CSV table of C-alpha atoms and ligand atoms in Angstrom, one decimal:
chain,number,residue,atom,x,y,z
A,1,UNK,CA,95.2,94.1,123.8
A,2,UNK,CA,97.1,90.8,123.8
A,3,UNK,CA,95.2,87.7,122.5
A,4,UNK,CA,96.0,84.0,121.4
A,5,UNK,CA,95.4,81.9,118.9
A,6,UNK,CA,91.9,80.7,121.1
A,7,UNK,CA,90.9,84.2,121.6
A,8,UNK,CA,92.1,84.2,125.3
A,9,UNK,CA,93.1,87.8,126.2
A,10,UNK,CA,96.6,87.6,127.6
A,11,UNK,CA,97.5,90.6,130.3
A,12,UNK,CA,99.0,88.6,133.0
A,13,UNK,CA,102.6,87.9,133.3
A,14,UNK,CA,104.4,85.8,136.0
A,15,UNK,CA,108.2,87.0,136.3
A,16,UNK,CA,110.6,83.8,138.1
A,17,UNK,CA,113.0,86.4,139.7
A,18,UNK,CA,115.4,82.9,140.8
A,19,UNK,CA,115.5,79.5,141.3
A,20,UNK,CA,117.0,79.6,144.4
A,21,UNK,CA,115.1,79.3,147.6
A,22,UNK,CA,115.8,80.0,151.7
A,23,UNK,CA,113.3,76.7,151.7
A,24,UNK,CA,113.1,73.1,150.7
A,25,UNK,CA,109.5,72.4,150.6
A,26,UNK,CA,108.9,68.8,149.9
A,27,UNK,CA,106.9,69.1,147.2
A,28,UNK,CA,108.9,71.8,145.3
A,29,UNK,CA,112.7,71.2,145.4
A,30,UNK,CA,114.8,68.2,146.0
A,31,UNK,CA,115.9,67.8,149.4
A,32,UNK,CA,119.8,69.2,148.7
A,33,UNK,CA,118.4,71.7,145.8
A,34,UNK,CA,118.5,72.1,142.1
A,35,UNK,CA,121.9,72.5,140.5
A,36,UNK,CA,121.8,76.3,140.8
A,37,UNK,CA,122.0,78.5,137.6
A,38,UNK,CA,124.7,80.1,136.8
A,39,UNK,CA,124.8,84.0,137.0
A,40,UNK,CA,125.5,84.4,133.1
A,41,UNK,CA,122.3,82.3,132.9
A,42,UNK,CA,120.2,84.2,134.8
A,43,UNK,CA,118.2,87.3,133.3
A,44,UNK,CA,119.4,90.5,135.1
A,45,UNK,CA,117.3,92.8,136.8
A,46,UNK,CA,117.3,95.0,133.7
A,47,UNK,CA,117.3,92.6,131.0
A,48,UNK,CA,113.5,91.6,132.7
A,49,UNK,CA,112.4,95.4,132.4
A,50,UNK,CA,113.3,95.6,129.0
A,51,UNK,CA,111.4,92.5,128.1
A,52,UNK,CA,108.5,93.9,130.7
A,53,UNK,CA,108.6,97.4,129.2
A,54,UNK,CA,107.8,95.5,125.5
A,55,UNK,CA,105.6,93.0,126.8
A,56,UNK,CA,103.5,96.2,128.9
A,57,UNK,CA,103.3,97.4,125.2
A,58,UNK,CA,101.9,94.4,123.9
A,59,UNK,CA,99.2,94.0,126.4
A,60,UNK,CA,100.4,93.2,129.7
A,61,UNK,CA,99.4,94.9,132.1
A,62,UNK,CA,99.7,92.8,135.7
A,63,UNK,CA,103.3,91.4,136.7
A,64,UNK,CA,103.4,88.6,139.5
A,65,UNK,CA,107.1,88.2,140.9
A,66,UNK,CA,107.6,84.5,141.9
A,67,UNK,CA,110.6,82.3,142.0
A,68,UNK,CA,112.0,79.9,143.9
A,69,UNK,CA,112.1,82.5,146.6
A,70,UNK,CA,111.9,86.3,145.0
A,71,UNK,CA,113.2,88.1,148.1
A,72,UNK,CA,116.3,86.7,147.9
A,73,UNK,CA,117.2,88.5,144.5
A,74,UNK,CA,119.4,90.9,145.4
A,75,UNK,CA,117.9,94.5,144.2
A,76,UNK,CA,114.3,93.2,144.4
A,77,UNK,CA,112.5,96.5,145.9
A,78,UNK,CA,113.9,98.5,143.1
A,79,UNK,CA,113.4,96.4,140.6
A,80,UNK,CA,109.6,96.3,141.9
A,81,UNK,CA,109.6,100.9,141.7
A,82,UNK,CA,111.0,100.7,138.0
A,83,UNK,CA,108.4,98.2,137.0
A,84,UNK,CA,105.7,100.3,138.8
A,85,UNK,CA,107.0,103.1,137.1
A,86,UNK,CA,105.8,101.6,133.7
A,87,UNK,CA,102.9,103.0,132.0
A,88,UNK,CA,100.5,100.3,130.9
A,89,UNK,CA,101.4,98.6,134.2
A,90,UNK,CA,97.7,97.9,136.5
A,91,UNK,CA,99.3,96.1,139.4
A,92,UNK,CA,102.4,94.2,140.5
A,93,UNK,CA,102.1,91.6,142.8
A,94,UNK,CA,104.3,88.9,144.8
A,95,UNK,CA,104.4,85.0,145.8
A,96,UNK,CA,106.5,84.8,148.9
A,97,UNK,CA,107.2,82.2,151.6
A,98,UNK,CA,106.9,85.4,153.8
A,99,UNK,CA,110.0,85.0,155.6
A,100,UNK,CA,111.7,87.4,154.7
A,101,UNK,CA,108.9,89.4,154.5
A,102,UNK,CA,109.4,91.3,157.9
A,103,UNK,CA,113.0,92.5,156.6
A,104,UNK,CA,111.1,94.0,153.1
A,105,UNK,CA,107.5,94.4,153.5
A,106,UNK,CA,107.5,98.3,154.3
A,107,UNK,CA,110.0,99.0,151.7
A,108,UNK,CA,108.1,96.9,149.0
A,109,UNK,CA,104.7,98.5,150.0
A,110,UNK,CA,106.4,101.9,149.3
A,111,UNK,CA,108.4,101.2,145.9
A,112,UNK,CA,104.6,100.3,144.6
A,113,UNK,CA,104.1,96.7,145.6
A,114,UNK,CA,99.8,96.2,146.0
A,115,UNK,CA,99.3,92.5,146.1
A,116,UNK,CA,101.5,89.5,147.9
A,117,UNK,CA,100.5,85.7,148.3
A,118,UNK,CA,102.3,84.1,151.1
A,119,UNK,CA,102.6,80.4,150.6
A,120,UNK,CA,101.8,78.2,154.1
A,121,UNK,CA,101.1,74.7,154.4
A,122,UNK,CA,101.1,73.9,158.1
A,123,UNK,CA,100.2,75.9,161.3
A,124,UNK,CA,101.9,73.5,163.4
A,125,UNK,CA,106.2,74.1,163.6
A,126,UNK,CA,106.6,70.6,163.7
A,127,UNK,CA,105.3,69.9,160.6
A,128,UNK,CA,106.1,73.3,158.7
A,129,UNK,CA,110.0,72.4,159.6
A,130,UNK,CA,108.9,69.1,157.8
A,131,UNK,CA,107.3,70.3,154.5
A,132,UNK,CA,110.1,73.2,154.3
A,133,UNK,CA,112.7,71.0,155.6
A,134,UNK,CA,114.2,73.2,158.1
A,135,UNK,CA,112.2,76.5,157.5
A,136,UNK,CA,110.3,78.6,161.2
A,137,UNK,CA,106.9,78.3,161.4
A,138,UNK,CA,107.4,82.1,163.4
A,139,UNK,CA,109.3,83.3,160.4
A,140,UNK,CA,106.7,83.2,158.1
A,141,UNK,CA,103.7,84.1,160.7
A,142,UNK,CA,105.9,87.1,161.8
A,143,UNK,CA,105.8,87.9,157.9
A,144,UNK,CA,102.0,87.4,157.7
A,145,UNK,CA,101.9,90.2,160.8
A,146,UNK,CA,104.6,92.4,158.9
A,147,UNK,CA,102.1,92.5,155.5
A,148,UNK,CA,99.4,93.5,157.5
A,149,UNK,CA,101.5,96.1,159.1
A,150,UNK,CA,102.6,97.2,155.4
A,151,UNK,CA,99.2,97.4,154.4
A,152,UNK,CA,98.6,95.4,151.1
A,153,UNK,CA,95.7,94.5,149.9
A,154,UNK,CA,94.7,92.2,149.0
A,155,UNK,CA,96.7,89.4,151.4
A,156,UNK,CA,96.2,85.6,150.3
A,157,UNK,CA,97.5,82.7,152.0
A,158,UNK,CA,98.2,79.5,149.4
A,159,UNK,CA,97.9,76.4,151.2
A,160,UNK,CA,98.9,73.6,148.6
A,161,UNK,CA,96.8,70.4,150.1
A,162,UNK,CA,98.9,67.1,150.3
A,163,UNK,CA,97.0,64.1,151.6
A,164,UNK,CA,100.4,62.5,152.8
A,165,UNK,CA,100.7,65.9,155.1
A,166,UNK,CA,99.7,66.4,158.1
A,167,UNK,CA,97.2,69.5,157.7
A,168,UNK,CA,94.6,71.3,159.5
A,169,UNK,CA,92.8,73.0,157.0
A,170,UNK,CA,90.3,74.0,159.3
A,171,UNK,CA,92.4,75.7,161.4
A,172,UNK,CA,93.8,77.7,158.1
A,173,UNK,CA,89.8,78.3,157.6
A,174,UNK,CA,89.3,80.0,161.0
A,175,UNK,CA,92.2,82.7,160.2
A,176,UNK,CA,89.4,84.3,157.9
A,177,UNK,CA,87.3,85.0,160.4
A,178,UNK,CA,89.1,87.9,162.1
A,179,UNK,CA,90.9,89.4,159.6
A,180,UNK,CA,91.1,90.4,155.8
A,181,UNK,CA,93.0,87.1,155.0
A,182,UNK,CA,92.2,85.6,152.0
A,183,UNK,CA,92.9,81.7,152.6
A,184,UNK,CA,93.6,79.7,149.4
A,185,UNK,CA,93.6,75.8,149.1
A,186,UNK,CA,95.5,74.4,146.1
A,187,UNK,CA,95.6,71.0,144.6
A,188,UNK,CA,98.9,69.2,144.5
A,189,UNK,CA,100.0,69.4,141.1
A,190,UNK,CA,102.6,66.8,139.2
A,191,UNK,CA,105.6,68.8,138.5
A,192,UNK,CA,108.7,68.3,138.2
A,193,UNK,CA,110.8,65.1,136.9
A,194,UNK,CA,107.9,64.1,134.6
A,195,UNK,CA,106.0,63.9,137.8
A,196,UNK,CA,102.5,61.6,137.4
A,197,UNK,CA,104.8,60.2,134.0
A,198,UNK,CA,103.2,63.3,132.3
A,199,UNK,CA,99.2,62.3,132.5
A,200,UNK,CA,96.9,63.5,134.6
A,201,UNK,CA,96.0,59.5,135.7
A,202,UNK,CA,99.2,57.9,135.7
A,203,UNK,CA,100.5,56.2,138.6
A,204,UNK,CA,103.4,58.8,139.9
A,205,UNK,CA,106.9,57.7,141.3
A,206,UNK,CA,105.4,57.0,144.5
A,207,UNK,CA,105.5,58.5,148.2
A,208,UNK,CA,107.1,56.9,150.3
A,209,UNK,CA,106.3,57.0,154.2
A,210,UNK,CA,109.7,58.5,155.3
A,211,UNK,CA,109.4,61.5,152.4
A,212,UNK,CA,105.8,62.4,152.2
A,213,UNK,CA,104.9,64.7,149.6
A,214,UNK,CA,107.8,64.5,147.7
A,215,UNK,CA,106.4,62.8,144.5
A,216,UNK,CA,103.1,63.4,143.1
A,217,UNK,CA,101.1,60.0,143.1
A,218,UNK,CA,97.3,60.4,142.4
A,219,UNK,CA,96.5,59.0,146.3
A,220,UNK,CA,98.1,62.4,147.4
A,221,UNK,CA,95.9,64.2,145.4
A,222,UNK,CA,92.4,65.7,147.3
A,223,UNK,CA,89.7,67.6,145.3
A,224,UNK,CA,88.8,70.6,146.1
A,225,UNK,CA,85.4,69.8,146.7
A,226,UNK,CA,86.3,67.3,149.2
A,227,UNK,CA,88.7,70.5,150.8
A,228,UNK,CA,85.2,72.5,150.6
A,229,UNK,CA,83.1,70.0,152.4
A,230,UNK,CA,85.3,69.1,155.0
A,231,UNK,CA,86.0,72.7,156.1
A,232,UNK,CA,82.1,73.6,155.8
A,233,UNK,CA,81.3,70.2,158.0
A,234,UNK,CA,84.1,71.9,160.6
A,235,UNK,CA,82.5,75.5,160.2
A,236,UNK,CA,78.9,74.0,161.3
A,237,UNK,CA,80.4,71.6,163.8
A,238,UNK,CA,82.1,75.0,165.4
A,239,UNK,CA,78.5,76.8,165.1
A,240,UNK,CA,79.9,78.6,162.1
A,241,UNK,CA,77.7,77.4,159.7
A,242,UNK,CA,78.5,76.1,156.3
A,243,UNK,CA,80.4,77.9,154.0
A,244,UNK,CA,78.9,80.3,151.3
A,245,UNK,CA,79.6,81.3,147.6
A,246,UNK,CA,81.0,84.6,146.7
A,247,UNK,CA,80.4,85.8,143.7
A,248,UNK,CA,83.0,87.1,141.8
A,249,UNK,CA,82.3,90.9,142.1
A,250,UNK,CA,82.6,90.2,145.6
A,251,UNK,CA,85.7,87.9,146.0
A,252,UNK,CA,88.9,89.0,146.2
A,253,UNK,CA,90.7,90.5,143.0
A,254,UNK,CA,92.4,88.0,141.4
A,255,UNK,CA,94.0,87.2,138.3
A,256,UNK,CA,93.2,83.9,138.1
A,257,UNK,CA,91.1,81.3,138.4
A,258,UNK,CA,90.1,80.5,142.5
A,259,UNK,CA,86.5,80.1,143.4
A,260,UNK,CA,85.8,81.6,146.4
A,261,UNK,CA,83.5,80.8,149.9
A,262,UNK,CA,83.0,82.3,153.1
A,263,UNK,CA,81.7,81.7,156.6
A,264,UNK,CA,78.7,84.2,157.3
A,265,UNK,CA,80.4,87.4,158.7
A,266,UNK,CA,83.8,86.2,158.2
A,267,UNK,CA,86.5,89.5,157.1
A,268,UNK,CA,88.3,87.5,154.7
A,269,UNK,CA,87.4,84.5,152.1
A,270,UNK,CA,88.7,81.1,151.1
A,271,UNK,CA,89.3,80.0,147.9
A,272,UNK,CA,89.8,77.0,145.9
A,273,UNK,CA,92.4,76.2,142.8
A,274,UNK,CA,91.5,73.3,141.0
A,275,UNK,CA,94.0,72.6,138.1
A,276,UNK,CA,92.9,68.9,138.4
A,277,UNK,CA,89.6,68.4,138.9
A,278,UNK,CA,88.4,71.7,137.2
A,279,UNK,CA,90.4,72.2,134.2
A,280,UNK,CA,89.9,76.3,133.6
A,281,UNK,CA,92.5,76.3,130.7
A,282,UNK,CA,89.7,78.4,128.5
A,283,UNK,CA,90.2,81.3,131.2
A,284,UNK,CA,94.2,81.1,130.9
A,285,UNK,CA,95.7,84.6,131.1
A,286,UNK,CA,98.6,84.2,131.2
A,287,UNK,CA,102.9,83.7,130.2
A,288,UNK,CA,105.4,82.7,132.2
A,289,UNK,CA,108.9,84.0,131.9
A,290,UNK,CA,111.7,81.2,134.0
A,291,UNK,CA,114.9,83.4,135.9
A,292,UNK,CA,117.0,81.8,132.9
A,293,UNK,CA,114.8,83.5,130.2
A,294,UNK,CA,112.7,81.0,129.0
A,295,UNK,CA,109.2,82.0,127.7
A,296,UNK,CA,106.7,79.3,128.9
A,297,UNK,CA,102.9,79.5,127.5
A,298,UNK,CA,101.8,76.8,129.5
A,299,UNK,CA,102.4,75.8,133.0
A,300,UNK,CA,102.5,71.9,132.1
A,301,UNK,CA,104.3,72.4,128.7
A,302,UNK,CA,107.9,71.9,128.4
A,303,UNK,CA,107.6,74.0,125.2
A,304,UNK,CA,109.6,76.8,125.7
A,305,UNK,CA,111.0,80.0,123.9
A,306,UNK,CA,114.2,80.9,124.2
A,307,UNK,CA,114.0,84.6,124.9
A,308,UNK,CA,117.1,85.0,127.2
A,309,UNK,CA,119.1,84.7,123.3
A,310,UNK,CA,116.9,87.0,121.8
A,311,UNK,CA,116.8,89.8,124.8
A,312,UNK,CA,120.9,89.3,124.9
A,313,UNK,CA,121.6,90.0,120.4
A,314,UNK,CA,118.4,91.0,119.2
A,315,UNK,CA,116.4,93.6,118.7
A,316,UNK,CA,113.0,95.5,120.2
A,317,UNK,CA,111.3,93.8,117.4
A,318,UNK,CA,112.7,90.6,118.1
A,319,UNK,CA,111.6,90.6,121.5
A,320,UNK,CA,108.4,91.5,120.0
A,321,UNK,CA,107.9,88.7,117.2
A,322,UNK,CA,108.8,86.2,120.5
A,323,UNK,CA,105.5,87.3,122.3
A,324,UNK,CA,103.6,87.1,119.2
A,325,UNK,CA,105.2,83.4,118.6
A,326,UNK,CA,104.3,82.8,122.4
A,327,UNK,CA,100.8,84.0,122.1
A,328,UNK,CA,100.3,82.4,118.3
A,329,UNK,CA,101.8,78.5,120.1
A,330,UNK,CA,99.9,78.8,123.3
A,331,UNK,CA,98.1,75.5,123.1
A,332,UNK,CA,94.2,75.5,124.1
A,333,UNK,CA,94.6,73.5,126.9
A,334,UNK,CA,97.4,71.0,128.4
A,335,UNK,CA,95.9,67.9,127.0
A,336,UNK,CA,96.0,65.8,130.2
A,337,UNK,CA,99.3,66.4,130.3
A,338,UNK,CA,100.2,67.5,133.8
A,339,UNK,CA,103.9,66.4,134.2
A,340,UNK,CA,107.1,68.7,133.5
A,341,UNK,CA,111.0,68.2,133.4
A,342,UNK,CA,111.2,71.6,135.5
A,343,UNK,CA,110.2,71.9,139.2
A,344,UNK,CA,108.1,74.2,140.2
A,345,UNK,CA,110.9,76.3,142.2
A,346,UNK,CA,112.3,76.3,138.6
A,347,UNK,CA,109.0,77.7,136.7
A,348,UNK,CA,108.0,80.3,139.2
A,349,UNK,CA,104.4,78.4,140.1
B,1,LIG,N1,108.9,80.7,147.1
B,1,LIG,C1,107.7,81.4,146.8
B,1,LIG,C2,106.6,80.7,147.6
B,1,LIG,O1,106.7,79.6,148.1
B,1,LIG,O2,105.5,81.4,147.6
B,1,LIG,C3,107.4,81.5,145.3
B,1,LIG,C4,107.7,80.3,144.5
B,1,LIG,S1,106.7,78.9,144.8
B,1,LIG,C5,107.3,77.8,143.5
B,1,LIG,C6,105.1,79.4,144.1
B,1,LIG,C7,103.9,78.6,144.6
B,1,LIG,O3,104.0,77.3,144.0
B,1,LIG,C8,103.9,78.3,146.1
B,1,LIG,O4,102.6,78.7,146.6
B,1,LIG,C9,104.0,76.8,146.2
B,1,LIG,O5,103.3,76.3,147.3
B,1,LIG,C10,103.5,76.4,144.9
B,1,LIG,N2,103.9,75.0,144.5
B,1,LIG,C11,105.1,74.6,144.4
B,1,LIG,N3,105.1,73.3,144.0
B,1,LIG,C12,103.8,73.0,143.8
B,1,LIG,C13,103.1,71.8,143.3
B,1,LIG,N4,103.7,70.7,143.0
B,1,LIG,N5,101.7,71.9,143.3
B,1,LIG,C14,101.0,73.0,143.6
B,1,LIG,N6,101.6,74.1,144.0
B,1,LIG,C15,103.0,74.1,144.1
B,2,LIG,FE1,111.0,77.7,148.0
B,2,LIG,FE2,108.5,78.4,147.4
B,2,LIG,FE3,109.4,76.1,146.5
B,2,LIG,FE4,108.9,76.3,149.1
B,2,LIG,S1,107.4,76.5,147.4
B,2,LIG,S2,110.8,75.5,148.2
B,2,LIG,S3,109.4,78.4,149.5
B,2,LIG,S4,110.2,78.1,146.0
């Protein structure tokens, strides 16, 4: 068993397969992209199962594949089988904008696949081609239908909340009431260009009215206890009734750190992430590993370890005394600071 320096037990591992993304989303990637990684600077497939197979030995035992968008790596279904395949290994899971998803779903579902969060901000195609700049609304519904079809379990929705967006988070609400769905509302977080000028109450670079979303400024931040009341004021307006706590045998399983509600006799749940206004940095699981092989302890830390160097001219053990340097550095918490020279498409989420 893996644990740090505070005594956290780390057995969670989110893999950034690439920075490159099918979408824009406003608040993830400049509109004309990042400046692309080069191939050389990129882990390949195998160089992440040799650092997976060690870190599996070390403690790890759930893998969350993320990018920028992870279905476009090229030789992602068997990368997901060989990963499977490793003993120590409890679950792999995926974050997906789901487009793709209809093209992959059955074939990820067989090589082993359990888990996938589809990200979704807006049930309206008007405003989903905004936030994605140029993405289908039916692309990534048809993707929902297709993970269904595929039958993983459990299937969360991530709905990142922008107050500068147009959202209806009820109507994301009301998809839990006929199916499984496990709908998840998550605060805007500063990332990205040293977004919110690295503390949690600075004043960011500022939205402005014809790019909404694209910088974090605290006035597009919203709670998530003002998400919770609003959507349990709509569930009793709709003779719904107010929303309900779930404890944590009954939620979901997660790996991390949602709270989670539910409308009386509702199939599926929604959940809250609260990196803002809840700090839950005593429950952090987990390391981050960036497509160019950087080891990343914390999600608003720019400290990172260069493991891409060690995993291309060192040894087993090498790789080994990295993790134990990652686990001995993680810091306790992020101190308030919240902003990060990395976008998120570049970090994995
Ligand atoms: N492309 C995949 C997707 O969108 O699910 C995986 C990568 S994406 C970077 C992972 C998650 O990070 C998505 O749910 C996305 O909405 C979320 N995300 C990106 N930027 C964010 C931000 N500034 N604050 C909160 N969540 C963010
Ligand atoms: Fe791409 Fe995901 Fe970022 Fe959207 S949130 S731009 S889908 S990496």
């Amino acid at each position: 068993m893996a644990t740090d320096s505070f005594g956290r037990r780390i057995d969670y591992l989110r893999i950034s397969l690439t920075d490159r993304c099918n979408l824009r989303c406003v608040y993830c990637m400049p509109e004309g992209g990042v400046e692309w990684k080069g191939h050389d600077e990129i882990l390949s497939l195998e160089e992440i199962e040799r650092f997976a197979g060690i870190a599996v030995e070390q403690g790890i035992s759930k893998i969350r594949l993320t990018g920028g968008e992870p279905l476009v790596r090229y030789g992602v279904v068997d990368h997901i089988r060989r990963l499977r395949a490793m003993t120590g290994i409890e679950a792999i899971a995926l974050t997906t904008n789901a487009t793709l998803l209809p093209k992959f779903a059955a074939d990820l579902r067989e090589a082993g696949l359990e888990r996938v969060n589809i990200s979704l901000d807006s049930l309206d195609p008007a405003v989903y081609k905004d936030i994605t700049r140029g993405g289908n609304l039916a692309d990534a519904l048809a993707g929902i239908e297709s993970a269904f079809e595929a039958g993983f379990d459990p299937i969360k929705l991530n709905v990142v909340v922008v107050r500068s967006l147009e959202q209806d988070l009820f109507g994301f609400a009301k998809m839990t009431l006929e199916r499984p769905l496990h709908v998840r509302f998550i605060e805007y977080m500063p990332v990205g260009d040293d977004a919110g000028e690295g503390t949690a109450g600075a004043e960011g670079a500022g939205c402005t009215g014809d790019n909404p979303g694209f910088h974090w400024t605290p006035a597009d931040h919203v709670p998530s206890d003002e998400v919770l009341e609003a959507i349990s004021a709509g569930g009793v307006a709709a003779g719904l009734g107010p929303l309900v706590g779930v404890e944590r045998e009954d939620a979901p399983g997660g790996w991390g750190p949602a709270r989670y509600y539910r409308f009386a006799d509702a199939q599926g749940t929604i959940g809250v992430i609260s990196p803002l206004s809840h700090h839950f940095c005593s429950e952090c699981n987990r390391l981050r590993l960036t497509a160019d092989g950087k080891l990343r302890t914390c999600l608003f830390s720019d400290d990172e370890l260069d493991l891409r160097t060690v995993l291309r001219s060192g040894t087993d053990d090498d790789v080994r005394a990295i993790i134990k340097t990652a686990l001995d550095s993680k810091p306790e918490n992020h101190n308030e600071r919240i902003g990060t020279s990395r976008r998120m498409s570049q970090i994995g989420g």
